[in-house]
Structure formats: structure tokens, C-alpha cells
Coordinates of C-alpha atoms and ligand atoms in Angstrom, one line a residue:
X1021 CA -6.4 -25.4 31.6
X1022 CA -2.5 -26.1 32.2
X1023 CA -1.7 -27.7 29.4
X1024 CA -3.3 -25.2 27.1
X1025 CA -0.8 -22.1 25.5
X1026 CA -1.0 -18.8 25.7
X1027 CA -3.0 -16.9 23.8
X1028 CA -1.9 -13.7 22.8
X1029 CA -3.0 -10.4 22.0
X1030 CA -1.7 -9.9 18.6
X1031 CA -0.1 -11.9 16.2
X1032 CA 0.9 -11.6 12.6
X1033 CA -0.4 -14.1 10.0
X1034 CA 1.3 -14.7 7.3
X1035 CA -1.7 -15.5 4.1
X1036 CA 0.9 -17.6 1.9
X1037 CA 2.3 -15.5 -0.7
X1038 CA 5.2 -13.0 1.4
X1039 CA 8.0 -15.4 1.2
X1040 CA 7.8 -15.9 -2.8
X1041 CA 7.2 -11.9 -3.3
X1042 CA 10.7 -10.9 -1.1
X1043 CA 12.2 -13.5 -3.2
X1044 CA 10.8 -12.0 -6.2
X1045 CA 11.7 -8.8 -4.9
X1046 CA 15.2 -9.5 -4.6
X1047 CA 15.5 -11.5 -7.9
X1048 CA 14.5 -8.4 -9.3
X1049 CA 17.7 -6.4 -7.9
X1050 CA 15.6 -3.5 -6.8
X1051 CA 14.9 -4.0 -3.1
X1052 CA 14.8 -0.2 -1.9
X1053 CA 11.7 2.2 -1.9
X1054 CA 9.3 2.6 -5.2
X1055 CA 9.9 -0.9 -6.7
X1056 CA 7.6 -3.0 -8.7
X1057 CA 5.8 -4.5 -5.0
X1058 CA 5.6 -0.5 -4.3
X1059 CA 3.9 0.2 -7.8
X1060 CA 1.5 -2.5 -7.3
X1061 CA 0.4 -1.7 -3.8
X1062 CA 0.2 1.9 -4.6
X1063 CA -2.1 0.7 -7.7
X1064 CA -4.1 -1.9 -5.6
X1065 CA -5.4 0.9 -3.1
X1066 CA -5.8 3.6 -5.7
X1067 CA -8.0 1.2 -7.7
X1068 CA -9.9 -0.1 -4.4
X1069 CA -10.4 2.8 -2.7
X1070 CA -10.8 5.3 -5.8
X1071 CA -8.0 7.6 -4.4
X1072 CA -6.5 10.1 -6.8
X1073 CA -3.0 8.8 -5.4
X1074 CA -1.7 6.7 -2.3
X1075 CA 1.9 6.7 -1.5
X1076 CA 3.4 3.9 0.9
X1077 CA 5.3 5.0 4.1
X1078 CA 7.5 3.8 6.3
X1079 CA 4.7 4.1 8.9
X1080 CA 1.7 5.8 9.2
X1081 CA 3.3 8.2 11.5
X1082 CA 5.2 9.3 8.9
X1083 CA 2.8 9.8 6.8
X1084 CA 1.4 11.9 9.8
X1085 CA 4.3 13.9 9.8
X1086 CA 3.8 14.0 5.6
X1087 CA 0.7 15.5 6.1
X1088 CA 2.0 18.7 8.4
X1089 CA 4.6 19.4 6.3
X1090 CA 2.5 19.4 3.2
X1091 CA -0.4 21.7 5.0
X1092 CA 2.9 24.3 6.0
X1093 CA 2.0 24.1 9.3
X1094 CA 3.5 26.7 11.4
X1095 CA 4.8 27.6 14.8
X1096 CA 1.8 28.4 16.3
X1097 CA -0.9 27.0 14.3
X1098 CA -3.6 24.8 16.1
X1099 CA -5.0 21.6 15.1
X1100 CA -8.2 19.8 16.4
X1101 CA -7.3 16.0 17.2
X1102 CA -9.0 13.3 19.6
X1103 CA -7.5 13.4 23.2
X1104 CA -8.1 9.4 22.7
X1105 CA -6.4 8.7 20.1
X1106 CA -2.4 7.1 19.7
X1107 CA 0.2 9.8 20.2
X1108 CA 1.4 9.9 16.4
X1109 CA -1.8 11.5 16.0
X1110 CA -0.6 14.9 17.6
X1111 CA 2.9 14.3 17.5
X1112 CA 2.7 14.3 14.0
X1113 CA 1.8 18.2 13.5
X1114 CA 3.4 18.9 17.0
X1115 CA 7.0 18.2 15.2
X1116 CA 6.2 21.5 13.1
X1117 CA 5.4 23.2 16.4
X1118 CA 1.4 23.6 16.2
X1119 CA -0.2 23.4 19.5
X1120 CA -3.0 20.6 19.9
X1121 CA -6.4 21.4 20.9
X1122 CA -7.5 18.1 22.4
X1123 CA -11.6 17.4 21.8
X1124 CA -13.5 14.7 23.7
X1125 CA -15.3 11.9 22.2
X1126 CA -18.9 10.7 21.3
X1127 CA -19.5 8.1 24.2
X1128 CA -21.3 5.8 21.6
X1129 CA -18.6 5.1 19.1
X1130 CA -15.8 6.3 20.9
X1131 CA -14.8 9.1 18.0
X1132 CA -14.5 12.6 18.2
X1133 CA -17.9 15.0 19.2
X1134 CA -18.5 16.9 15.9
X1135 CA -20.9 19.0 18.3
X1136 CA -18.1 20.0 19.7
X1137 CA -15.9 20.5 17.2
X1138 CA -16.7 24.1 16.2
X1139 CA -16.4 25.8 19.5
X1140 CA -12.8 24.6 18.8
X1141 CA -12.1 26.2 16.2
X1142 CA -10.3 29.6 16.5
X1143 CA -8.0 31.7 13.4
X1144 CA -5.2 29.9 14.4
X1145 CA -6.8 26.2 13.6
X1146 CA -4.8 24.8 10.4
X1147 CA -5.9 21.0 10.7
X1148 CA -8.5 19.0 11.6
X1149 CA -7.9 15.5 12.4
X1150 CA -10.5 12.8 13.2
X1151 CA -9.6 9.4 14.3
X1152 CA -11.7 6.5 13.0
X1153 CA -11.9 4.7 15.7
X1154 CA -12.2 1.0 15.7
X1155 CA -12.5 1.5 11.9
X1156 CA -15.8 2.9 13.0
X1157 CA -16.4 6.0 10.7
X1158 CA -16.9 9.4 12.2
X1159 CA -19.5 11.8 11.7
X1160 CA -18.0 12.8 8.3
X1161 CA -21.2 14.8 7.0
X1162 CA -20.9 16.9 9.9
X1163 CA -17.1 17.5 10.4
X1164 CA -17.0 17.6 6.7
X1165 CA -19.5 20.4 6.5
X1166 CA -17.9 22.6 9.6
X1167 CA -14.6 22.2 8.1
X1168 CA -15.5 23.3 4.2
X1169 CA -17.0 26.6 6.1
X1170 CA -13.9 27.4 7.9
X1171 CA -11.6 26.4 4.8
X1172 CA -10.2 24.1 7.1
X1173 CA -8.2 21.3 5.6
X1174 CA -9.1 17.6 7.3
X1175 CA -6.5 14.9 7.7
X1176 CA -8.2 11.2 8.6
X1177 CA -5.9 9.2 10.7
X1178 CA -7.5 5.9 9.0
X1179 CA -4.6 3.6 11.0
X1180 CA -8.0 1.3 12.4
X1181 CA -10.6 2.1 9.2
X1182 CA -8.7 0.5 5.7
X1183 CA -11.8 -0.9 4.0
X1184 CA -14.3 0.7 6.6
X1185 CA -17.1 3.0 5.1
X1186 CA -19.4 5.8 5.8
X1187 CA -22.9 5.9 4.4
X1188 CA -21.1 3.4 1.6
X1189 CA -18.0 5.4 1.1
X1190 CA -14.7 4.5 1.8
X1191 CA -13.2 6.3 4.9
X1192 CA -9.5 7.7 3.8
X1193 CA -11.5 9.3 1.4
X1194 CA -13.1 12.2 3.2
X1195 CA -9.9 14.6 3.6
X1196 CA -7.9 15.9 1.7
X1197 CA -5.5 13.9 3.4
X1198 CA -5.7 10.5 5.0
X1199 CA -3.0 7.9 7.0
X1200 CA -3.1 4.2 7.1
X1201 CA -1.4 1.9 9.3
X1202 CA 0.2 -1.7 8.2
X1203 CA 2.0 -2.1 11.7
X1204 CA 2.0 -5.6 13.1
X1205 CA -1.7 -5.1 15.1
X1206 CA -3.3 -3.4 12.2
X1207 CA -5.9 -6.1 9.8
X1208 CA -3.1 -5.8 7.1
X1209 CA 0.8 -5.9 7.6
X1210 CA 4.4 -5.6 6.7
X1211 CA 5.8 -5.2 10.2
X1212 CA 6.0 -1.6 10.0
X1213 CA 4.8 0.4 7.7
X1214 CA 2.0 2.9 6.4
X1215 CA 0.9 4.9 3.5
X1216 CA -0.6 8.3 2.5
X1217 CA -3.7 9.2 0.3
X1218 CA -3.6 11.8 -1.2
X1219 CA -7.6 13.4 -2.6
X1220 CA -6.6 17.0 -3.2
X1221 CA -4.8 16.4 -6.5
X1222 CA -3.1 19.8 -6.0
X1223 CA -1.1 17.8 -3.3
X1224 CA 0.6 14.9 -5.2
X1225 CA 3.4 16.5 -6.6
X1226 CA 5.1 18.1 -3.3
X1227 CA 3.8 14.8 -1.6
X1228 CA 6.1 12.8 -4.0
X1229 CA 9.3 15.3 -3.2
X1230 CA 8.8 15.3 0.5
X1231 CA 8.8 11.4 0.6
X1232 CA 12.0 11.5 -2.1
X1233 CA 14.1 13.7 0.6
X1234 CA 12.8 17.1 -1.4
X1235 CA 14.2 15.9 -4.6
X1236 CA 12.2 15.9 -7.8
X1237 CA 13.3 12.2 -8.3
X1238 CA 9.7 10.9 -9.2
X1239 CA 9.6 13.2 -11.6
X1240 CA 13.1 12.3 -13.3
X1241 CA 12.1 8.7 -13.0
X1242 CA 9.1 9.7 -15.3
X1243 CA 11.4 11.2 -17.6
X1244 CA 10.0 14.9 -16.8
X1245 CA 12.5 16.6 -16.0
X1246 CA 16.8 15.6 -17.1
X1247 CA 18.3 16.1 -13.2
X1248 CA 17.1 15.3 -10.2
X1249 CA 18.1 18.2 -7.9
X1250 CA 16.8 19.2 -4.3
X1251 CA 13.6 21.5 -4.5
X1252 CA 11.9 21.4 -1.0
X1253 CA 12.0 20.0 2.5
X1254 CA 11.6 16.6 2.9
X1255 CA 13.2 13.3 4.4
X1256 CA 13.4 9.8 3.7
X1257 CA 9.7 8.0 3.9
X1258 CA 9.6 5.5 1.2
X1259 CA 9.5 1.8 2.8
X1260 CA 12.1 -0.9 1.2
X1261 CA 10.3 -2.8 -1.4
X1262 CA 10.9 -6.1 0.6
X1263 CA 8.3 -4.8 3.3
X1264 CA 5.8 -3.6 0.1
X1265 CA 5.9 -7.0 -1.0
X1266 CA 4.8 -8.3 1.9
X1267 CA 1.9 -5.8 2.5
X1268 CA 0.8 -6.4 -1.0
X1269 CA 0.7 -10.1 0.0
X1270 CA -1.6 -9.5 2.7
X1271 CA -3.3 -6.5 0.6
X1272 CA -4.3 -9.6 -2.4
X1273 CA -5.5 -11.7 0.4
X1274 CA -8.0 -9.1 1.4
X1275 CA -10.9 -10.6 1.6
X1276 CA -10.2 -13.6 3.1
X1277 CA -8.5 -11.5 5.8
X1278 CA -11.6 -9.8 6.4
X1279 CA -13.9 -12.6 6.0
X1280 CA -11.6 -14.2 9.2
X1281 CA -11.9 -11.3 11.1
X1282 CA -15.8 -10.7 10.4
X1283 CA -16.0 -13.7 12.2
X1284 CA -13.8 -13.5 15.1
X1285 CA -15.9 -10.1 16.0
X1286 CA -19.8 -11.5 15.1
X1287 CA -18.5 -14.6 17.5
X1288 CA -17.4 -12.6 20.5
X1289 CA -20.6 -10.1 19.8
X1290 CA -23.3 -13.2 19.9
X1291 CA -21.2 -15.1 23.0
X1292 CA -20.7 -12.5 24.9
X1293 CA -24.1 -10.3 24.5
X1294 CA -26.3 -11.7 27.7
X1295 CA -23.2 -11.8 29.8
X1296 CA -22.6 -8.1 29.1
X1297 CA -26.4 -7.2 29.8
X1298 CA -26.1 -9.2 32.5
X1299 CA -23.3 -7.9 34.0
X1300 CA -23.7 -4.2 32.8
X1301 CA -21.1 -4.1 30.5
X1302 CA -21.0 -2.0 27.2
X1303 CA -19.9 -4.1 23.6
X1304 CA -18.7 -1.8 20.7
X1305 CA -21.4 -0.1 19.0
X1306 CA -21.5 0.9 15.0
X1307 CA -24.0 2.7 13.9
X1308 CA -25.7 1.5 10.6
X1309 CA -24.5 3.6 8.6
X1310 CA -21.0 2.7 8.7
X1311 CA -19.7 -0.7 7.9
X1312 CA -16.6 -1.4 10.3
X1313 CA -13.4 -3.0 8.6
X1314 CA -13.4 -5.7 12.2
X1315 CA -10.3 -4.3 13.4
X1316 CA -10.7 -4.7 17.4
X1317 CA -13.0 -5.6 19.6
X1318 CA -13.4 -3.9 23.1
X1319 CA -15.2 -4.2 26.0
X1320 CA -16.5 -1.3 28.7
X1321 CA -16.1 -2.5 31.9
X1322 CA -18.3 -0.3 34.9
X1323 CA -15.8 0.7 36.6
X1324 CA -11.6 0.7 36.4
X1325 CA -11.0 -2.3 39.3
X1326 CA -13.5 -4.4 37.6
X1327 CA -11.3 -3.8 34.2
X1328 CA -8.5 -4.7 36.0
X1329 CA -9.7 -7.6 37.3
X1330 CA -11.0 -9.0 33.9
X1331 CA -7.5 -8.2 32.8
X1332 CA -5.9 -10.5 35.6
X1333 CA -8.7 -13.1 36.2
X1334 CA -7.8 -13.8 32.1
X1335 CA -4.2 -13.7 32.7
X1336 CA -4.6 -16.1 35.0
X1337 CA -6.0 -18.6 31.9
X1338 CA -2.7 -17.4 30.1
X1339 CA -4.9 -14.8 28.0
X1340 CA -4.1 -11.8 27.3
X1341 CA -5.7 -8.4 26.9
X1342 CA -4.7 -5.3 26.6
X1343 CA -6.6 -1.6 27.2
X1344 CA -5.5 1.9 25.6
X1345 CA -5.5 5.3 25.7
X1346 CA -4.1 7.3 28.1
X1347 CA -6.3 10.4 27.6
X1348 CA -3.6 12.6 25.5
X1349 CA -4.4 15.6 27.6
X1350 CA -3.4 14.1 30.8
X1351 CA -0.3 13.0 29.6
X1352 CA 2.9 14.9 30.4
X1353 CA 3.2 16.7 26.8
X1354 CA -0.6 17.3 26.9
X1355 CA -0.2 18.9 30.5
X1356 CA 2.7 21.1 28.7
X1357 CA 0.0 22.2 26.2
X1358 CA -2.1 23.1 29.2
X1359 CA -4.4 19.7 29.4
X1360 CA -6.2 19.7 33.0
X1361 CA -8.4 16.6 34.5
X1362 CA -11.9 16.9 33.1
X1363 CA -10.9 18.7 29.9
X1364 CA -12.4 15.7 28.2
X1365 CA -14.6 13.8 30.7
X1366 CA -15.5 11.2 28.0
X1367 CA -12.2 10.4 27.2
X1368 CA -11.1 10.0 30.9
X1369 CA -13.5 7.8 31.7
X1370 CA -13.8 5.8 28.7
X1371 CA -9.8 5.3 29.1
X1372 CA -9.9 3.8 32.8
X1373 CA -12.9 0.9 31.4
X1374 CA -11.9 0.1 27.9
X1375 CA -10.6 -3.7 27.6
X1376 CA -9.1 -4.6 24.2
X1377 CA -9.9 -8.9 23.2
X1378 CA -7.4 -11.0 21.7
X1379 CA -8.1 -10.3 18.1
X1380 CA -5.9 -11.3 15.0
X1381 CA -6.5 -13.4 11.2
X1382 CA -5.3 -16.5 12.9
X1383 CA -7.1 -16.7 16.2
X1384 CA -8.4 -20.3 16.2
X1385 CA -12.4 -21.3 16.8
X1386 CA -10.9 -23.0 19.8
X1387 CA -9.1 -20.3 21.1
X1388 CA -12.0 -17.9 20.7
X1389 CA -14.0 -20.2 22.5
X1390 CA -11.3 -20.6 25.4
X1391 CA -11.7 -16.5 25.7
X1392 CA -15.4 -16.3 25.6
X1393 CA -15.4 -19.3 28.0
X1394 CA -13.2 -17.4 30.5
X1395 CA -15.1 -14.0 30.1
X1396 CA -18.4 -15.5 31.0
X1397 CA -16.8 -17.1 34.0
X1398 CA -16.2 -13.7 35.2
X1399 CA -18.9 -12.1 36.9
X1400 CA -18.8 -8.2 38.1
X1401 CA -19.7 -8.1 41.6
X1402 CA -22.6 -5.1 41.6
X1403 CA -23.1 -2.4 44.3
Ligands
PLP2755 C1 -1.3 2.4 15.0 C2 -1.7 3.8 14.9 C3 -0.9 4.9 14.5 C4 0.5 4.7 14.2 O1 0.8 3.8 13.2 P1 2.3 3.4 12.9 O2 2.2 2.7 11.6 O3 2.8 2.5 14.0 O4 3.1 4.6 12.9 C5 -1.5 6.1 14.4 N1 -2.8 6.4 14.7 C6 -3.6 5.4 15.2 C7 -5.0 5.7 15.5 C8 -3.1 4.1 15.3 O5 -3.9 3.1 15.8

């Protein structure tokens, strides 16, 4: 084993084109936000996905925070989001000074409980936001069906689920808002970056002044109005078209980047299947009717010392693995918002188990195999 490198957690794979896009990019002298590698993202997922409009972000948590603003959410409005989720999540509509209302998850697919979703709700709730987890959809008919009766809008935090479906629709679709992620560990990247998509047509316009700094400037570039003035709150979310070029790169190379990663995850399920019954150990479950987009595979350990030792007996073979989330109600904002141990039993325990696998477009056959191989090697010691 000493000779052999280290295999990582993450690590971004180039798919051939990036290099010639920036160049193109440049050549074409317009290498800030809404050039022509914007335009043909932007066109790519609204064609794919059948979104009334998708505008790239600097990150998907800014196209969390584009979300708040564009629901007007107030000092002291609640919103309904996953303790287990990434902290952009909340953070997003905490900025605006809404108070999350933190709601435990199914312990199956690891998303939100839509059976618990409307004891939740009070007047106050402005937003709800599911979390597809794993790229695993939600329950969608459900949450869709509670939400449409309280006239409550839903924003998807899609940063796992680009491609994913539920009962053969696309998630992102669902709300009238949804976020994706193209940050280094997501299937599809330009570093950093994200977008917004937009179903609620009655959204687009402000969408497009908020991202333009509240300036009308989309609509001057479209000839529709003479000026471009300042008309609303906003900021700065538009990426440089450098970073769109690469994400459209990546987004042409689709299916091969899937394809890859279908693999990687049907390998580790098939390999690592007895040793898990064997050993008592959970693998990711998706249910049938949702086809996953492969971005992670996980692990549940029985107990938090046997997840740490699987961390460190791997280590020790240079491999590494990661786990995540600290339950958002534990943490010290979530504790501000009043968050106590076994708010969301689910969520606590599933935290202290979950094991994250090397996963990424260029993990090798041979490098799979040297995880698998180390995995089985690892036996939990029962009782
Ligand atoms: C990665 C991630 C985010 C944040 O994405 P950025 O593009 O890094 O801002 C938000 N939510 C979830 C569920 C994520 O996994």
C-alpha cells in the first residue's frame, strides 16, 4: 500500500473543452457577467430542464439569498428548512431576518418529514424550503399539496439534485423557486458558482434587477427601456463569463459525466452490499420513484466510534472520507433561534453515523477498487 497515492475526497475533472471556451471568452472581449457562455448556459438548462427562466449565480447561496429577497421576506417571518441540510440553506433567508423553524428528516432518504411539515406551519411561515438530498427527490406531491393550501411559496435548494427526478419530473421544477450548486464537489462545476430557476413567471423580471444591482439593465440591454436607472434592492450576483464557460463545458459534457458517476455509485452499491448486511450497516436508499442524479454516496455506520473508526482505519490507506451535517439546530445560531437536543432526533443521530465515500468524474476503476478493498477489510466489532 506505500507506494500507492492518496485518494481524495473530491476532485474536479476537467471534460476537455474549458480551456478553449475562457479563451473564447476572452477573444470575445466580454469576460464579465451575461456574456455569450452565460446566454448559452442559461439556454442549455432552460431547454433541459423546461424552466420558464434560469439565471446563473455567483453561488448557489446567492441565489439563496435571491430567493428571500424576491419572496420580501420580513423581520419576523418563518421559514420551514431541514435542520440537516448546509448552512446557506437558512442563512439565506436568515440575512432578511426570518427566524428558521428547523424540521427533522425521513430516516429513509435522509429529506425532510412532509408528515411533519404542517404542524410547522404557523401565520408567520413565508417559505418552505426542502433539500434534495443526495439528489434524492423529496416527497414533492405531499409538500407540494400542504404548501398550495397554505399559499405558501416553496423554494427547492436543488445544490445535490441537477438532473434528478421525481415520478419522471425534473426536481428544480417543483417551486416556484429552485437553487443549484456548480461548486467544486457538486456533479457539475466552475469552481464556484450557482444559478436560480425561476417557474413563477411573475418572478423573472425583479429576479433580473436584483441580480443587475436593482438596475433595469436587462431590460436596456433588450432595448426596452432608453436608461438604465436603479429601481429596487439588489446586489451584484451575476458570475464572470470566464467561470460560465467553464460550467457550460462541463454542462455539454453531461451525460458522460453522469454516465461516470452512475458507475462509481452502482460499483460501491454491488461491492459493498453483503459487507453492510453483514456488518449492520445502512447504504443510501432511493425510492423508485425518483431517479438520483449520483451525486454522493454515504454510508450509516451503527454507531459514532465505529464511523470514526472507518474514517481513520481509511486514513490510514491514505483515503479519505469525509461526514456532514452538524444538525443546524444544535449549532450555535440554531441554539440562538432556540434549537435544544432532541428537537430533531433523526437529524442528530443520522449526523453522528453518516460517512461520505470518495466520489468524483475521475475516480479511477483502480482507485474504487482500492476503497471498496479497504472498506470490506473493516469489520464493526458487534455488542
Ligand atoms: C453546496 C450546497 C449549498 C451551497 O452551495 P454554494 O454554491 O457553495 O453556495 C447549499 N445547499 C446545499 C444543500 C449544498 O450542498
Amino acid at each position: 500500500m506505500d507506494s500507492m497515492s492518496r485518494i481524495p475526497f473530491n476532485k474536479p475533472a476537467p471534460m476537455g473543452n474549458e480551456y478553449a471556451y475562457i479563451h473564447q471568452t476572452m477573444e470575445l472581449g466580454h469576460i464579465s457577467g451575461d456574456g455569450a457562455f452565460t446566454k448559452k448556459c442559461h439556454a442549455l438548462l432552460e431547454t433541459e430542464l423546461g424552466v420558464s427562466k434560469v439565471l446563473l449565480t455567483s453561488s448557489c447561496t446567492h441565489a439563496l439569498e435571491m430567493a428571500a429577497l424576491l419572496l420580501d421576506v420580513q423581520p419576523g417571518d418563518e421559514f420551514i428548512v431541514p435542520s440537516f441540510t448546509f448552512v446557506s440553506t437558512a442563512n439565506a433567508f436568515v440575512l432578511r431576518s426570518a427566524r428558521p423553524v428547523f424540521i427533522d428528516i425521513r430516516p429513509d432518504t435522509l429529506n425532510l418529514d412532509e408528515a411533519q411539515l404542517e404542524d410547522l406551519i404557523t401565520t408567520h411561515t413565508r417559505a418552505i424550503v426542502p433539500v434534495h438530498y443526495a439528489g434524492v427527490g423529496c416527497e414533492m406531491d405531499a409538500i407540494m399539496d400542504i404548501a398550495g393550501r397554505y399559499r405558501i411559496p416553496v423554494v427547492e435548494d436543488n445544490a445535490h439534485g441537477l438532473f434528478g427526478k421525481y415520478r419522471g419530473r425534473y426536481l428544480g421544477t417543483f417551486g416556484c423557486l429552485a437553487t443549484q450548486s456548480f461548486h467544486e464537489t457538486k456533479n457539475f462545476t466552475c469552481g464556484e458558482g450557482g444559478a436560480l430557476l425561476i417557474n413563477d413567471r411573475a418572478l423573472i423580471e425583479r429576479a433580473e434587477i436584483i441580480r443587475e444591482k436593482g438596475t433595469n439593465r436587462s431590460r436596456f440591454f433588450r432595448g426596452q427601456v432608453d436608461k438604465y436607472t436603479w429601481v429596487d434592492v439588489g446586489s451584484s450576483y451575476l458570475p464572470s463569463d470566464m467561470l460560465a464557460a467553464v460550467l457550460f463545458a462541463q454542462l455539454e459534457a453531461r451525460e458522460q459525466i453522469q454516465a461516470q458517476r452512475q458507475r462509481i455509485w452502482r460499483c460501491y452499491y454491488e461491492h459493498l452490499q453483503g459487507w453492510a448486511e453483514a456488518n449492520g450497516i445502512r447504504l443510501p436508499v432511493v425510492p423508485a420513484h425518483c431517479d438520483q442524479p449520483y451525486h454522493m454516496f454515504y454510508l450509516l455506520l451503527p454507531s459514532l466510534e465505529q464511523r470514526q473508526d472507518l474514517i481513520a482505519h481509511l486514513r490510514a490507506q491514505d483515503i479519505m472520507s469525509v461526514f456532514h451535517y452538524l444538525p443546524l439546530h444544535l449549532s450555535d445560531m440554531g441554539r440562538h433561534f432556540g434549537g435544544q437536543p432532541g428537537d430533531c432526533p433523526v437529524t442528530e443521530d443520522v449526523s453522528d453515523r453518516l460517512l461520505r465515500l470518495p466520489f468524483y468524474n475521475g475516480l479511477t476503476v483502480d482507485d474504487q477498487e482500492r476503497v471498496i478493498t479497504a472498506i470490506q477489510e473493516f469489520q464493526v466489532i458487534q455488542g
